Coordinates of N, CA and C in Angstrom, one line a residue:
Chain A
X1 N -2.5 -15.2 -12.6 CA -2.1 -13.8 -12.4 C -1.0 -13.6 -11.4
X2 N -0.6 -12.2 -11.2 CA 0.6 -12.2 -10.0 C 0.2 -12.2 -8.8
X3 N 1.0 -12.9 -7.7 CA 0.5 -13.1 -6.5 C 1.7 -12.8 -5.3
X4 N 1.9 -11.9 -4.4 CA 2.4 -11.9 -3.1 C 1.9 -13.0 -2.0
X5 N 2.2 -13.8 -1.1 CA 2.4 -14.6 -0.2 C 3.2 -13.9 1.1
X6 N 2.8 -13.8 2.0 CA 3.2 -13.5 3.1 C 2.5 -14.5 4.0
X7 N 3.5 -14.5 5.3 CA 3.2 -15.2 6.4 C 1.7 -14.5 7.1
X8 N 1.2 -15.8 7.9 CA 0.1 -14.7 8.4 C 0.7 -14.7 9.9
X9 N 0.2 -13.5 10.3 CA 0.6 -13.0 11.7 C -0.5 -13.1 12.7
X10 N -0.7 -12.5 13.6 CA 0.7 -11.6 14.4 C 2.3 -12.4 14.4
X11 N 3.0 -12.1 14.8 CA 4.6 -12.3 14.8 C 4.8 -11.1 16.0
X12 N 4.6 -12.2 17.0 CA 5.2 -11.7 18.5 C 6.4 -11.8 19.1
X13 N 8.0 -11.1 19.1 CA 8.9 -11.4 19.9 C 9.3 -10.5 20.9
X14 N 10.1 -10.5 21.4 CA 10.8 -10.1 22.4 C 11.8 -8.8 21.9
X15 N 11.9 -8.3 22.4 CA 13.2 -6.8 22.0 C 14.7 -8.0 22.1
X16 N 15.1 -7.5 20.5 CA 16.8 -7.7 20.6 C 16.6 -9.3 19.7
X17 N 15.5 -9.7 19.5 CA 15.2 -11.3 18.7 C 15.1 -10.6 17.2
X18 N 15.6 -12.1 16.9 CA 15.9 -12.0 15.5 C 14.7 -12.2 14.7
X19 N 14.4 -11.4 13.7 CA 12.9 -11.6 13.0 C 13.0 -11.7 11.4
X20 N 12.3 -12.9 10.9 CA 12.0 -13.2 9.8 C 10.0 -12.8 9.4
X21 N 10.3 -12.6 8.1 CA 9.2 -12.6 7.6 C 8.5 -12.8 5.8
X22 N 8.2 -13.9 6.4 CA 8.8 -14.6 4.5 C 7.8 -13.5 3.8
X23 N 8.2 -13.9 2.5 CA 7.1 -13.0 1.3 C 7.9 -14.3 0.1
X24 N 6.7 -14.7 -0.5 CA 7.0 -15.2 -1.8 C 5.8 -15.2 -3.1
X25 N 6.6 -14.9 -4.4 CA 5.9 -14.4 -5.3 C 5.6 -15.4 -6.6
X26 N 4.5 -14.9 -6.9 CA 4.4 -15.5 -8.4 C 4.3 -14.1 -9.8
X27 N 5.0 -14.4 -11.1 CA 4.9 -13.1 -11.7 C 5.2 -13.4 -13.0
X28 N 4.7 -12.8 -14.2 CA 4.7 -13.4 -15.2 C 5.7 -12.8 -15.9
X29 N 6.3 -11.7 -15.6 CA 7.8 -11.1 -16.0 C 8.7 -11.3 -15.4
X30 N 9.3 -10.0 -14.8 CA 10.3 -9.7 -13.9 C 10.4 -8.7 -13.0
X31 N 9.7 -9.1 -11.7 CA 9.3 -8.0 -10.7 C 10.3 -7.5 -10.4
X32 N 10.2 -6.0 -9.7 CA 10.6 -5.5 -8.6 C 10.1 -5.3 -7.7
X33 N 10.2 -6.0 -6.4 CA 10.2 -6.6 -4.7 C 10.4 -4.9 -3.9
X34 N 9.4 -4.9 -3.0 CA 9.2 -4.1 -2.2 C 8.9 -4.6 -0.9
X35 N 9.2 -3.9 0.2 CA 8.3 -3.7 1.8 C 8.2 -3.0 1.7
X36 N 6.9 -2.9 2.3 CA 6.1 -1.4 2.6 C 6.2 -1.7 4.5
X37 N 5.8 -0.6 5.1 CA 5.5 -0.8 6.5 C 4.4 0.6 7.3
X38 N 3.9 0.0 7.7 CA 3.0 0.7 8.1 C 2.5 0.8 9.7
X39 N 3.0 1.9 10.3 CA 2.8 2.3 12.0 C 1.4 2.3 11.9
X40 N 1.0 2.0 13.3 CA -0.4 2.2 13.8 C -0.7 3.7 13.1
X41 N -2.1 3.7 12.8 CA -2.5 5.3 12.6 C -1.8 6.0 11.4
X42 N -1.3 5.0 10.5 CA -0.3 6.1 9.1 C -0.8 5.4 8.6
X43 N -0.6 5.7 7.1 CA -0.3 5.2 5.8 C 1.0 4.4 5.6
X44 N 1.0 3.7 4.7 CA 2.4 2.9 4.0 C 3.2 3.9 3.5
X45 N 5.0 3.0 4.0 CA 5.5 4.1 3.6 C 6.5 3.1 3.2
X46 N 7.6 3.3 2.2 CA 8.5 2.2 1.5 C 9.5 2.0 3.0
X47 N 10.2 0.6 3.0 CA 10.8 0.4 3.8 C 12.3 0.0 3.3
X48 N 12.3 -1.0 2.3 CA 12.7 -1.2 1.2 C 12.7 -1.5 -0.1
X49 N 13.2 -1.8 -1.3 CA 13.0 -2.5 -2.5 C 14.5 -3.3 -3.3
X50 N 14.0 -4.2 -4.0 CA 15.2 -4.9 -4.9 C 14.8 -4.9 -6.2
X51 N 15.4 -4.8 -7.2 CA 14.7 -3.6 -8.5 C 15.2 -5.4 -9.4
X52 N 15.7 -6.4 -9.3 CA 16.4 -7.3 -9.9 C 17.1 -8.3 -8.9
X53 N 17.1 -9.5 -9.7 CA 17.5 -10.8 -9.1 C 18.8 -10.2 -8.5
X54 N 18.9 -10.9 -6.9 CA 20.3 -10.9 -6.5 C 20.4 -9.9 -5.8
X55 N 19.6 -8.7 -5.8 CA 19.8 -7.4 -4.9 C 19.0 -7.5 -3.6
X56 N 19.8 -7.3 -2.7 CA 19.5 -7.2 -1.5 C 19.1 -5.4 -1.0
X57 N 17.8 -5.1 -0.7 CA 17.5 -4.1 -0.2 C 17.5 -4.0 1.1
X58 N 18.3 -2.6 1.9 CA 18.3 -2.7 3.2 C 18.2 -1.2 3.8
X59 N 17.3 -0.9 5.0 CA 16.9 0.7 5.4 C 16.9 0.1 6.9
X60 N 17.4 0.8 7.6 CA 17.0 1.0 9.5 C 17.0 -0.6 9.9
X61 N 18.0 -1.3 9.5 CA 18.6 -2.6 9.9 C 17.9 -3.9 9.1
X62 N 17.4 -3.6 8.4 CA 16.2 -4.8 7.9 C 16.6 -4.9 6.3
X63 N 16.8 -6.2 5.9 CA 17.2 -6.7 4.6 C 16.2 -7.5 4.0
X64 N 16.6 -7.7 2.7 CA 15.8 -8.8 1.9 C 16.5 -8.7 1.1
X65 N 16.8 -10.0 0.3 CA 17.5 -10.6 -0.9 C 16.4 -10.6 -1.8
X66 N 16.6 -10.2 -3.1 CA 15.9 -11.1 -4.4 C 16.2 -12.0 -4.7
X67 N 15.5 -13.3 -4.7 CA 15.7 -14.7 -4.6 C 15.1 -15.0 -5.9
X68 N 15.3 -15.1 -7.1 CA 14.8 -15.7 -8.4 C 14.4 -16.7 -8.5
X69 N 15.3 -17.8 -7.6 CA 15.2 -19.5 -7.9 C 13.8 -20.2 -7.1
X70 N 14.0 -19.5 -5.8 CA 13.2 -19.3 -5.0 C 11.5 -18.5 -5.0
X71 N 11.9 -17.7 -6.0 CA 10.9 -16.6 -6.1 C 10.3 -16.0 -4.3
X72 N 11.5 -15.6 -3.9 CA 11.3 -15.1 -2.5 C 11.7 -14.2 -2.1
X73 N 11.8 -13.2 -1.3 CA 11.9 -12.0 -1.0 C 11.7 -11.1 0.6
X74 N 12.5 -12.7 1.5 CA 12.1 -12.6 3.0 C 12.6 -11.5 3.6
X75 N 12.3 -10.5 4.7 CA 12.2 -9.5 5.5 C 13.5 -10.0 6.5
X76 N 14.5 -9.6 7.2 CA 14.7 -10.0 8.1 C 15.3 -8.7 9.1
X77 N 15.6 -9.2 10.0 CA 16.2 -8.0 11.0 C 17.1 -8.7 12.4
X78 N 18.0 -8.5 12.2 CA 18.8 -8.9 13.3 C 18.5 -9.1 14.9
X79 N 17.9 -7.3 15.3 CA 17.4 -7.2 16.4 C 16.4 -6.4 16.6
X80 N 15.4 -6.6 17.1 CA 14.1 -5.6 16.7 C 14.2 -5.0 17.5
X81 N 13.5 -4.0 17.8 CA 12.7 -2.8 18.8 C 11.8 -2.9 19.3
X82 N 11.3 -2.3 20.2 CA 9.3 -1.8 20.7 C 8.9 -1.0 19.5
X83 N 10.0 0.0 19.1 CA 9.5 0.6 17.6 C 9.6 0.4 16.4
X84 N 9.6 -1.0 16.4 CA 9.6 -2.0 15.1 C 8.3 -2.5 14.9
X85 N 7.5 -2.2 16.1 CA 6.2 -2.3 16.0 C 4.9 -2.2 14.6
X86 N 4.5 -3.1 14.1 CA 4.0 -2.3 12.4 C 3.9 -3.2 11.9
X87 N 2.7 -3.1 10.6 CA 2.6 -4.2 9.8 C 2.9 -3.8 8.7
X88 N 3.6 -5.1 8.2 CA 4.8 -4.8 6.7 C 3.7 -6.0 6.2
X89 N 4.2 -5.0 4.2 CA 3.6 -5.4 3.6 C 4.2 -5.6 2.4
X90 N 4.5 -7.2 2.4 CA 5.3 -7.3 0.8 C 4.7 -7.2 -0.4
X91 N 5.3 -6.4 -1.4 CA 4.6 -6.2 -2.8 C 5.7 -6.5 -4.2
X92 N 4.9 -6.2 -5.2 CA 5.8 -6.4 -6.6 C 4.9 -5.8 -8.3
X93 N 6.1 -4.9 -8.3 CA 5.4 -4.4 -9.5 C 6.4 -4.7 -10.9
X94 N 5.5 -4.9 -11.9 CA 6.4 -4.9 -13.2 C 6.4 -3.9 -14.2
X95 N 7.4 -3.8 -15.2 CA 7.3 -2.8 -16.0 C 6.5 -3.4 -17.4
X96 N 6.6 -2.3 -18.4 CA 6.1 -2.9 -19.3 C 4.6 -2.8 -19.1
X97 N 4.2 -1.8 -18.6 CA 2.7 -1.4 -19.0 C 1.6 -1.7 -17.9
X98 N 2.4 -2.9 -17.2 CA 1.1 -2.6 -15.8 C 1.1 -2.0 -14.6
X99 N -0.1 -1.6 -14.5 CA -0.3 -0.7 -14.0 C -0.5 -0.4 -12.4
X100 N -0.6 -1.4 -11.9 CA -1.4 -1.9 -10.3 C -0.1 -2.8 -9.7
X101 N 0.5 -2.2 -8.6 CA 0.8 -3.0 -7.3 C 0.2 -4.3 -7.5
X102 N 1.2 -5.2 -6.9 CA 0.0 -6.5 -6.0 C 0.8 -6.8 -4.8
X103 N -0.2 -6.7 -4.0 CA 0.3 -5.9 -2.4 C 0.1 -8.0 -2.1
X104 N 0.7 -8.2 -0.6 CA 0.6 -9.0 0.2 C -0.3 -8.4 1.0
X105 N -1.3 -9.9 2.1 CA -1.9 -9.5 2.6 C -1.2 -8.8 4.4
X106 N -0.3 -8.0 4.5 CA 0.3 -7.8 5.2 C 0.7 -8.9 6.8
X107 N 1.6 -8.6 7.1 CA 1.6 -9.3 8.4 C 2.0 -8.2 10.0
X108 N 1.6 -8.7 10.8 CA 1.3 -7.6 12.1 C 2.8 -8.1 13.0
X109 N 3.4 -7.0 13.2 CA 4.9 -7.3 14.1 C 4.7 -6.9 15.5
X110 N 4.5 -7.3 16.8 CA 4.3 -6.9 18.2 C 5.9 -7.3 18.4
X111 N 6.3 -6.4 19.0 CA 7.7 -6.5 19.8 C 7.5 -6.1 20.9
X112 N 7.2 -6.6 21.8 CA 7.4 -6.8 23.7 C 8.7 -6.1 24.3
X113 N 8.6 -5.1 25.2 CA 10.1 -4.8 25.7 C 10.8 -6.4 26.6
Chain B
X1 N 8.4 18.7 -0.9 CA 7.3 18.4 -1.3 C 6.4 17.7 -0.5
X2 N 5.3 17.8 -0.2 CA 4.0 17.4 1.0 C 3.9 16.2 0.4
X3 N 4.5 15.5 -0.6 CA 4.4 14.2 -1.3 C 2.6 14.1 -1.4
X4 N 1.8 12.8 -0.6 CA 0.3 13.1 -1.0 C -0.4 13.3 0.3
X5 N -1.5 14.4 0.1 CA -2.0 14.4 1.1 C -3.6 14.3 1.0
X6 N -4.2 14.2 1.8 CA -5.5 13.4 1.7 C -6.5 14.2 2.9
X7 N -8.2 14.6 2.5 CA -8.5 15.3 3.4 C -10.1 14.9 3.4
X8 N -11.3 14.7 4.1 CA -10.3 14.7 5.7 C -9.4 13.6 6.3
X9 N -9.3 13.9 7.1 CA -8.9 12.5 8.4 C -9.4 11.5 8.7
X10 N -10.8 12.4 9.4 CA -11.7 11.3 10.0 C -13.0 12.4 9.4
X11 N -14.0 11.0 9.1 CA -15.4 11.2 9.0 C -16.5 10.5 9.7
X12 N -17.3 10.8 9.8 CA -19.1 10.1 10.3 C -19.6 10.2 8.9
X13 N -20.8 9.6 8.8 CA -21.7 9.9 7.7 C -22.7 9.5 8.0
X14 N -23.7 9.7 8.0 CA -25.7 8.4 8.1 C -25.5 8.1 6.7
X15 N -26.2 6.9 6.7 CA -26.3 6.4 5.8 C -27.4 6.5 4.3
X16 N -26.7 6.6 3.4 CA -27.5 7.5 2.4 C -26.9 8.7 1.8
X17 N -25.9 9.2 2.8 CA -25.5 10.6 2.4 C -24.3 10.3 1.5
X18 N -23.6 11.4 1.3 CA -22.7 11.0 0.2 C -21.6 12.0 0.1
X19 N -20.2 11.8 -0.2 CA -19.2 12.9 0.1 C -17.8 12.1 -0.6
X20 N -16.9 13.7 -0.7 CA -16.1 13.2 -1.5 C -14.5 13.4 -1.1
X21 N -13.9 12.5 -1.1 CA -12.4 12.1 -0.5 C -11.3 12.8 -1.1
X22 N -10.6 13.6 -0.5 CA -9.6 14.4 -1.1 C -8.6 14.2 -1.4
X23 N -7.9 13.9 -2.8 CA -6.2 13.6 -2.7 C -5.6 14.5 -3.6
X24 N -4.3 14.8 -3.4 CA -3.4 15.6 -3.9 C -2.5 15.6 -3.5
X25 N -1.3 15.3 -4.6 CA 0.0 15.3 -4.7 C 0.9 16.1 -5.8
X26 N 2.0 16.1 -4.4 CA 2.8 17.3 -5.5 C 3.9 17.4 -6.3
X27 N 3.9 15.7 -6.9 CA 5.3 15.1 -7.3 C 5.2 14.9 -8.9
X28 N 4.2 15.7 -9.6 CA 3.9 15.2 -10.7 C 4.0 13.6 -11.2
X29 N 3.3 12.7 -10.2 CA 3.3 11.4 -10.7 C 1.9 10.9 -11.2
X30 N 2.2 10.2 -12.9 CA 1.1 10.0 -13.4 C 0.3 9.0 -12.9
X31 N 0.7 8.3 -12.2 CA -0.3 7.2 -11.9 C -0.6 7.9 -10.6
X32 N -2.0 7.3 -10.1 CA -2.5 7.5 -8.6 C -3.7 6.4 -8.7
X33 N -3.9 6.3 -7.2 CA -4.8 4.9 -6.7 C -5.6 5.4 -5.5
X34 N -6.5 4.7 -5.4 CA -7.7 4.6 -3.9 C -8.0 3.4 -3.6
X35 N -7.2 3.0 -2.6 CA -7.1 1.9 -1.6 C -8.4 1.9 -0.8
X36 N -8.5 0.7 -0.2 CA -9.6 1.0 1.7 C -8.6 -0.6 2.2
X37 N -8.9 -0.2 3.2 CA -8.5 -1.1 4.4 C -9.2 -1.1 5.3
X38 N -9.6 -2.5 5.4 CA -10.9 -2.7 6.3 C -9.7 -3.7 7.9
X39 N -10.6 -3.4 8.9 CA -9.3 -3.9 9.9 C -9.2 -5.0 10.2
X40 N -7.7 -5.2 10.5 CA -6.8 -5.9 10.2 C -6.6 -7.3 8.3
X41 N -7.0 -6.1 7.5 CA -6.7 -7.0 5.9 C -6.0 -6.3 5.7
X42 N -5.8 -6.7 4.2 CA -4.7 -6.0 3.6 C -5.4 -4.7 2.9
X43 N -4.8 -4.1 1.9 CA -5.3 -3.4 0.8 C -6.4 -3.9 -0.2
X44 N -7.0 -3.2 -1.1 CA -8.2 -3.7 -1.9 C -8.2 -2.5 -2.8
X45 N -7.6 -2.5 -4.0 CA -7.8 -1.2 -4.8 C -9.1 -0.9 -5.1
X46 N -9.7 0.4 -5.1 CA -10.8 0.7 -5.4 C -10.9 1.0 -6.9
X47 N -9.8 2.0 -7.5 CA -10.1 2.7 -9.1 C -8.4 3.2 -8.5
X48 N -8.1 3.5 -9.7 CA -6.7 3.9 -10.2 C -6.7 5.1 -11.7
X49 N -5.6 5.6 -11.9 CA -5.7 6.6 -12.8 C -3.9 6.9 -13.5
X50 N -4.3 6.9 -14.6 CA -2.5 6.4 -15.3 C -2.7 8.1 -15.9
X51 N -3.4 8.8 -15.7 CA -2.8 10.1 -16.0 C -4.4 11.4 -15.9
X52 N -4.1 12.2 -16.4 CA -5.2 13.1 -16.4 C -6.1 12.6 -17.8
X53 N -7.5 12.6 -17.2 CA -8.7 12.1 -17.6 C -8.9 10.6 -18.1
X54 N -8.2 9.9 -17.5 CA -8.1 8.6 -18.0 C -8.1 7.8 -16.4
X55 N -9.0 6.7 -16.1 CA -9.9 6.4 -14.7 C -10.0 4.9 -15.4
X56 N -9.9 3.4 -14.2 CA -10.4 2.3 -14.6 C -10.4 1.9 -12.6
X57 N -11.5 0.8 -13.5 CA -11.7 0.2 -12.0 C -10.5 -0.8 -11.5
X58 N -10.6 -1.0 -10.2 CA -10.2 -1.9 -9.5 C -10.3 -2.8 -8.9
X59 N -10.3 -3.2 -7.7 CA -11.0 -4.8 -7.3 C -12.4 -4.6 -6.9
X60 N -12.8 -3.4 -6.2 CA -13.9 -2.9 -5.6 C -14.5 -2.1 -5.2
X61 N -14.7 -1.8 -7.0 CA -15.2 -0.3 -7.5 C -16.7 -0.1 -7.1
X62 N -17.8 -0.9 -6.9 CA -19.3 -0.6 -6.2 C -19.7 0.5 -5.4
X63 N -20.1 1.3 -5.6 CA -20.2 2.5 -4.3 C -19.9 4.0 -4.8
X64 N -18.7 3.5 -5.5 CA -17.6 4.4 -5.6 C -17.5 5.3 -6.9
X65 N -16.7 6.0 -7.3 CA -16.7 7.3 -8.5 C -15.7 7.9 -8.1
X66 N -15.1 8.1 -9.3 CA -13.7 8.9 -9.0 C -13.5 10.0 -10.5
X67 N -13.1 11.1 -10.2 CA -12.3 11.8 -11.8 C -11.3 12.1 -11.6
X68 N -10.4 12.3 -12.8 CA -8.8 12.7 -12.8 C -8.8 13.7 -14.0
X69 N -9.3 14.9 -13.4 CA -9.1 16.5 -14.3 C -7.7 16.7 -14.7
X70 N -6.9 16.9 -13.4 CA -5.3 17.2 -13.3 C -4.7 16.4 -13.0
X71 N -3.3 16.5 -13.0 CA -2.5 15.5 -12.5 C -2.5 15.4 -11.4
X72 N -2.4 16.1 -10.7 CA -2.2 16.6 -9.4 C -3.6 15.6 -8.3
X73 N -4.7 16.1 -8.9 CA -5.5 15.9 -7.6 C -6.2 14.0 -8.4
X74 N -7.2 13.6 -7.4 CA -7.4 12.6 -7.6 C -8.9 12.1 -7.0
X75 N -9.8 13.1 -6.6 CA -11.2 12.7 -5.7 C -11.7 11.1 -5.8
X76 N -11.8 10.5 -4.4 CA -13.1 9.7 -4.8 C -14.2 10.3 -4.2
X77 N -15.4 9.8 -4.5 CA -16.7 10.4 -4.3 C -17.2 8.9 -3.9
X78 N -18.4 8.9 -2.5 CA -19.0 8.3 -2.4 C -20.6 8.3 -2.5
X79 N -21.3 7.8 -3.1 CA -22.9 8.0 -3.3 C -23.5 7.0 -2.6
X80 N -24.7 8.0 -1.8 CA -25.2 6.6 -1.2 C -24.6 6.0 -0.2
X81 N -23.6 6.4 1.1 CA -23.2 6.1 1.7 C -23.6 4.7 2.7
X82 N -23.0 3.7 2.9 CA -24.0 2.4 3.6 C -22.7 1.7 4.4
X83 N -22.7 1.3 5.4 CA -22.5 0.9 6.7 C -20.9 0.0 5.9
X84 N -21.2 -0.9 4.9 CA -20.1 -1.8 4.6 C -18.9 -0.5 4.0
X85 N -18.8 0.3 3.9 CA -17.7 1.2 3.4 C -17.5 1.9 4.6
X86 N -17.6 1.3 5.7 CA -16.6 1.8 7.0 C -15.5 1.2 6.4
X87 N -14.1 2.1 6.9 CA -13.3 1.7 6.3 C -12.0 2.9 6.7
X88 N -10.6 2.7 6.4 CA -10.0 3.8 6.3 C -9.5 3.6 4.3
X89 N -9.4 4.7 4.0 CA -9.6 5.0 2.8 C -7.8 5.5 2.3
X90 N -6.6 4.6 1.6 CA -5.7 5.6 1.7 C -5.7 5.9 0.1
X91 N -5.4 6.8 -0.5 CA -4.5 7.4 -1.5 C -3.0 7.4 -1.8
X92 N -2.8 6.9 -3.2 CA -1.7 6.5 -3.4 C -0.8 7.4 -5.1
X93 N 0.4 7.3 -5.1 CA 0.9 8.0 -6.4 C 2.1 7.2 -6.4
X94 N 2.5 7.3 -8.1 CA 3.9 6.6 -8.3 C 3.8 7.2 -9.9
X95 N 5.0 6.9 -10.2 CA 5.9 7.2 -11.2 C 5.3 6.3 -12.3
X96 N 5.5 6.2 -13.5 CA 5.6 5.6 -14.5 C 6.9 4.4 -13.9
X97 N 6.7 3.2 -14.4 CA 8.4 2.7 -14.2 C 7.7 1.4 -13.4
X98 N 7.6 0.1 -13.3 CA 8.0 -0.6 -12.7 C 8.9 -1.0 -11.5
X99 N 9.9 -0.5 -11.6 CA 11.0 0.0 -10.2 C 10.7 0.9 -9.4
X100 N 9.5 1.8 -10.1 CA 8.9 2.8 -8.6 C 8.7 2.5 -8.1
X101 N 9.2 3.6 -6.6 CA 7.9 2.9 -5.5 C 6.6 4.2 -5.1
X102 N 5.7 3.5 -4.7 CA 4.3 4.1 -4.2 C 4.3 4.8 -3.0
X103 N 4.2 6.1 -3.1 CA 4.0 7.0 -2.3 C 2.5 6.9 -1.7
X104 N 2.4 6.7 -0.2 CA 1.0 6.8 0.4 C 0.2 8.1 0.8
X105 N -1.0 8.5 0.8 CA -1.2 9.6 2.0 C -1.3 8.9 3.3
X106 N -2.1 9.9 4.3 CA -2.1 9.3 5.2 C -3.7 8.5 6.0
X107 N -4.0 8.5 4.9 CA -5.6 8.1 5.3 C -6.8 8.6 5.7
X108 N -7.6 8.3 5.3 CA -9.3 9.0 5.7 C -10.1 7.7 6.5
X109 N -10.2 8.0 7.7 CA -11.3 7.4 8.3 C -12.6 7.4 8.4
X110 N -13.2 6.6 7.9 CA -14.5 6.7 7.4 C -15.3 5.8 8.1
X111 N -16.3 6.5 9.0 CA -17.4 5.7 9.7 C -18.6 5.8 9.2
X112 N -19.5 5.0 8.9 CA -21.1 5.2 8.3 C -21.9 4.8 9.1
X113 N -22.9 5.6 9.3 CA -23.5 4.8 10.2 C -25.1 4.7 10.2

């Protein structure tokens, strides 16, 4: 079946470090790649998406490529914040009749001033 | 648009009793979902709903009951309330489409005890 892979956390840095956060997928069509992110005390909210191979989604400094070869769809961000604080959660849904998300098991981001 | 919102916030319950989770959204989107998130995991779909009166399970439907009258609203109902469905509870909606993305509420905190 379809499967998200994410890193397991916490993922602790420093304010202004550079932050990765892999996600890699398995899918029996042709997904479209999401991060979700989620503050203490909310619900998930989209952060980004890549709808097709080769598209790079990017919101509030943070990118990810659609990687086909790779089947990967890593997070990254140049320079984080204290309020980068949050756990992101890579997902992927397909068309064509199904119905259900398949979420990653999220990863936890602590940024330190 | 209040996109989805979910009520209550927070709950207590003893165990045995039984009560029912509020969601409502105002984006006319056919699908909707009932997540729990137990702390620090990921998501765990409970039941989902591809339009009005049409309901199936999800990973971990036990406990649980849900109807979909309208588009709009989405209850779950818990019977029998018991200590393992502590939990926060979120509510979710999306579009037809693959390339959607999932709108969250903001969660129900649910303590049993």
């Amino acid at each position: 079946g379809d499967s998200v892979t994410q890193m397991e956390g916490p993922v602790t840095l420093s304010e202004e470090a550079f932050l990765t956060i892999n996600c890699t997928y398995t899918a029996t069509g042709y997904p479209s790649l999401f991060w979700y992110v989620q503050y203490p005390g909310e619900g998930l909210q989209l952060l980004l998406k890549a709808t097709k191979a080769d598209d790079k989604g990017s919101n509030k400094g943070f990118e990810a490529t659609y990687r086909k070869e790779t089947t990967s769809f890593h997070l990254e961000k140049g320079s984080v914040q204290v309020s980068d604080s949050a756990v992101y959660f890579c997902a992927l849904t397909l068309s064509g009749g199904s119905y259900i998300p398949t979420f990653g098991r999220g990863t936890s981001l602590i940024v330190h001033p | 648009n209040a996109g989805v919102t979910q009520t209550p916030k927070f709950r207590i319950l003893k165990i045995g009793q039984s009560m029912t989770l509020q969601c409502t959204q105002d984006m006319n989107h056919n699908y909707m979902y009932w997540y729990r998130q137990d702390p620090g995991m990921g998501l765990k779909l409970i039941y989902y709903s591809v339009g009005a009166g049409i309901t199936d399970k999800g990973e971990v439907p036990n406990g649980y009951n849900v109807s979909r009258s309208t588009t709009e609203d989405f209850p779950l109902r818990l019977e029998l309330a018991a200590p393992s469905q502590t939990s926060v509870y979120f509510c979710a909606s999306r579009r037809e489409g693959g390339t959607d993305t999932q709108y969250f509420g903001p969660g129900t905190r649910l303590t049993v005890l």
